[in-house]
Coordinates of C-alpha atoms and ligand atoms in Angstrom, one line a residue:
M1 CA -74.0 217.5 8.4
A2 CA -76.7 220.1 8.5
L3 CA -79.1 219.9 5.6
D4 CA -79.6 223.0 3.6
Y5 CA -83.4 223.4 3.6
A6 CA -84.8 225.2 0.6
L7 CA -87.0 227.7 2.3
E8 CA -88.6 230.6 0.4
P9 CA -86.5 233.7 1.4
G10 CA -88.1 235.7 4.2
L11 CA -90.6 233.0 5.2
L12 CA -88.9 232.1 8.5
K13 CA -89.0 234.9 11.0
E14 CA -87.3 233.0 13.8
I15 CA -86.7 229.5 15.0
L16 CA -89.0 229.2 18.1
I17 CA -87.9 225.7 19.2
D18 CA -84.7 224.2 17.8
E19 CA -84.2 220.5 17.0
A20 CA -82.2 219.7 20.1
T21 CA -84.8 221.3 22.4
L22 CA -87.6 219.5 20.7
Q23 CA -85.9 216.1 20.9
A24 CA -84.9 216.6 24.6
R25 CA -88.5 217.4 25.5
I26 CA -89.8 214.4 23.5
R27 CA -87.4 212.1 25.4
E28 CA -88.8 213.6 28.7
L29 CA -92.4 213.0 27.5
G30 CA -91.5 209.5 26.5
A31 CA -90.1 208.7 29.9
Q32 CA -93.1 210.2 31.7
L33 CA -95.6 208.4 29.5
S34 CA -93.7 205.1 29.8
G35 CA -94.1 205.4 33.6
D36 CA -97.7 206.5 33.5
Y37 CA -98.7 203.7 31.2
A38 CA -96.5 201.0 32.7
D39 CA -99.5 199.0 34.0
S40 CA -101.9 199.8 31.2
E41 CA -102.9 197.1 28.8
N42 CA -104.1 197.8 25.3
L43 CA -102.6 201.2 24.8
L44 CA -103.5 202.8 21.5
L45 CA -101.9 206.0 20.3
V46 CA -104.3 207.9 18.0
A47 CA -102.6 210.4 15.8
V48 CA -104.4 213.1 14.0
L49 CA -103.2 213.4 10.4
K50 CA -101.2 214.9 9.0
G51 CA -99.5 217.4 11.4
S52 CA -98.8 214.9 14.2
V53 CA -96.9 212.2 12.2
I54 CA -93.4 213.5 12.8
F55 CA -94.1 213.9 16.5
L56 CA -95.8 210.5 16.7
T57 CA -92.9 208.7 15.2
D58 CA -90.3 210.4 17.4
L59 CA -92.5 210.0 20.6
M60 CA -93.3 206.3 20.1
R61 CA -89.7 205.5 19.8
Q62 CA -89.2 206.9 23.3
L63 CA -91.9 204.6 24.8
T64 CA -90.8 201.5 26.6
V65 CA -94.4 200.2 26.9
P66 CA -96.2 198.1 24.3
H67 CA -98.6 200.1 22.2
A68 CA -100.4 200.1 18.9
I69 CA -101.0 203.1 16.6
D70 CA -103.9 204.2 14.5
F71 CA -104.7 207.3 12.5
M72 CA -107.6 209.6 11.9
A73 CA -108.0 212.6 9.6
V74 CA -110.3 215.5 10.2
T75 CA -111.0 218.8 8.5
S76 CA -112.1 221.8 10.4
Y77 CA -113.5 224.5 8.2
G78 CA -113.0 228.2 8.7
V79 CA -113.5 231.4 6.8
H80 CA -109.8 231.9 7.2
A81 CA -107.7 228.9 6.3
R82 CA -105.5 229.3 9.4
Q83 CA -108.3 229.1 11.9
S84 CA -110.7 226.3 12.7
S85 CA -114.4 227.1 12.5
G86 CA -116.1 224.9 15.0
T87 CA -117.3 222.6 12.2
V88 CA -115.3 219.4 12.1
R89 CA -115.6 216.7 9.5
I90 CA -114.1 213.2 9.7
D91 CA -112.2 212.4 6.5
M92 CA -110.7 209.1 7.8
D93 CA -111.8 207.2 10.8
L94 CA -109.8 204.7 13.0
K95 CA -109.4 201.2 11.8
Q96 CA -109.3 199.7 15.2
N97 CA -112.0 199.1 17.8
I98 CA -111.2 201.2 20.8
E99 CA -113.7 199.7 23.3
G100 CA -112.0 199.1 26.6
R101 CA -108.7 200.4 25.5
S102 CA -106.5 203.2 26.8
I103 CA -106.4 205.9 24.2
L104 CA -103.7 208.5 24.0
I105 CA -104.5 211.1 21.3
V106 CA -101.2 212.5 19.8
E107 CA -101.7 216.0 18.3
D108 CA -99.3 218.5 16.9
I109 CA -100.8 221.7 18.2
I110 CA -103.9 222.8 20.1
D111 CA -105.1 226.2 19.2
S112 CA -108.8 226.9 19.9
G113 CA -109.2 223.3 21.1
V114 CA -112.3 222.9 18.9
T115 CA -110.8 220.0 16.8
L116 CA -109.7 218.0 19.8
S117 CA -112.8 218.5 21.9
Y118 CA -114.8 217.2 18.9
I119 CA -112.5 214.1 18.6
V120 CA -112.6 213.4 22.3
K121 CA -116.4 213.5 22.3
L122 CA -116.6 211.3 19.2
L123 CA -114.2 208.7 20.7
S124 CA -115.7 208.8 24.2
A125 CA -119.0 207.5 22.7
R126 CA -117.1 204.3 21.6
N127 CA -116.5 203.3 25.3
P128 CA -112.7 203.3 25.6
A129 CA -111.3 202.6 29.1
Q130 CA -109.7 206.1 29.1
I131 CA -108.8 209.0 26.8
K132 CA -105.8 211.2 27.4
I133 CA -104.3 213.9 25.2
C134 CA -100.6 214.5 24.4
A135 CA -99.9 217.6 22.3
L136 CA -96.5 218.8 21.3
L137 CA -97.6 222.4 21.2
S138 CA -100.3 224.4 22.8
K139 CA -101.4 228.0 22.4
P140 CA -103.3 228.6 25.7
S141 CA -104.2 232.2 24.9
R142 CA -106.2 231.0 21.8
R143 CA -108.4 228.5 23.6
K144 CA -112.1 228.8 22.8
V145 CA -113.4 225.6 24.5
D146 CA -112.6 224.1 27.8
L147 CA -110.2 221.2 27.1
H148 CA -108.1 219.2 29.5
V149 CA -104.7 218.5 27.9
D150 CA -102.8 215.8 29.9
Y151 CA -99.4 216.2 28.4
V152 CA -98.0 219.3 26.6
G153 CA -94.5 219.6 25.1
F154 CA -94.4 223.3 24.9
E155 CA -96.8 226.2 25.5
I156 CA -96.2 228.8 22.9
P157 CA -97.4 232.3 22.2
D158 CA -100.1 233.2 19.6
K159 CA -97.9 233.0 16.6
F160 CA -98.4 230.9 13.4
V161 CA -95.7 228.2 13.4
F162 CA -94.5 225.6 11.0
G163 CA -92.1 222.8 10.6
Y164 CA -91.7 219.5 12.5
G165 CA -95.0 218.2 11.0
L166 CA -96.8 221.5 10.7
D167 CA -97.2 222.8 7.2
L168 CA -97.5 226.0 5.4
D169 CA -99.9 225.2 2.6
E170 CA -98.7 221.5 2.8
L171 CA -95.0 222.3 2.6
Y172 CA -92.1 222.3 5.1
R173 CA -93.4 219.5 7.3
N174 CA -89.9 218.0 7.1
L175 CA -88.1 220.8 8.9
P176 CA -86.6 219.5 12.2
F177 CA -87.4 222.7 14.1
I178 CA -90.5 224.8 14.9
G179 CA -90.3 228.1 13.1
V180 CA -92.4 231.2 13.2
V181 CA -93.8 232.5 9.9
D182 CA -93.1 236.1 9.0
A183 CA -96.7 237.2 8.9
E184 CA -96.1 240.3 6.9
K185 CA -94.5 238.3 4.1
Y186 CA -96.7 235.2 4.2
L187 CA -100.0 235.2 6.0
Ligands
IMP201 P1 -107.9 224.0 16.9 O1 -109.2 223.2 16.5 O2 -108.2 225.5 16.8 O3 -107.3 223.7 18.2 O4 -106.9 223.7 15.7 C1 -106.0 222.8 15.7 C2 -105.4 222.6 14.4 O5 -105.2 223.8 13.7 C3 -104.1 221.9 14.4 O6 -104.2 220.5 14.4 C4 -103.4 222.5 13.2 O7 -103.7 221.7 12.1 C5 -104.0 223.8 13.0 N1 -103.1 224.9 13.6 C6 -103.4 225.7 14.6 N2 -102.3 226.6 14.8 C7 -101.4 226.3 13.9 C8 -100.1 226.9 13.6 O8 -99.6 227.8 14.3 N3 -99.4 226.3 12.6 C9 -99.9 225.3 11.9 N4 -101.1 224.7 12.1 C10 -101.9 225.2 13.1
MG202 MG1 -103.6 219.1 13.0

């Protein structure tokens, strides 16, 4: 039975990626990652809170290789709340030692790339065996820094999206689809 989500009227302009499409792509990513990491020991999925938690929990259940998970939280400040500034602050660091481990950073969305390039630089200094990035969504047209993303679920246009982990002022992370905000009514 479909849940009746209580969304503010007019907030959702369109559904960009529906639940079935998301889940099918996550199954594909899971199969690809399971192959690519078949021989790797000590795999650690690093999820960036909070947006990536829904993606993480669905993705890890598609992995057939042993792995641990850990979390970090960062804030990136901007004049406008919907953009990152270039200044990134660590609010919560990893609990686990990553030296010699294979790290897969699991991220909800890459926009300018500033947040992730900062995280990659920070984690690289701790001497992991390898760092790769898996992002559910990417907005290539918005990139400000050169960042190699190893696995991308979907490339999307420059629109502000929410749902499936991504929030609108902390709400609606539970929606099972990726929706586009009606900018005239909300942003
Ligand atoms: P970046 O540093 O510009 O790549 O910003 C990445 C972060 O900005 C993501 O982890 C999200 O928290 C946030 N973000 C960027 N675009 C969107 C969007 O369309 N919806 C929700 N959050 C977004
Ligand atoms: Mg995020």
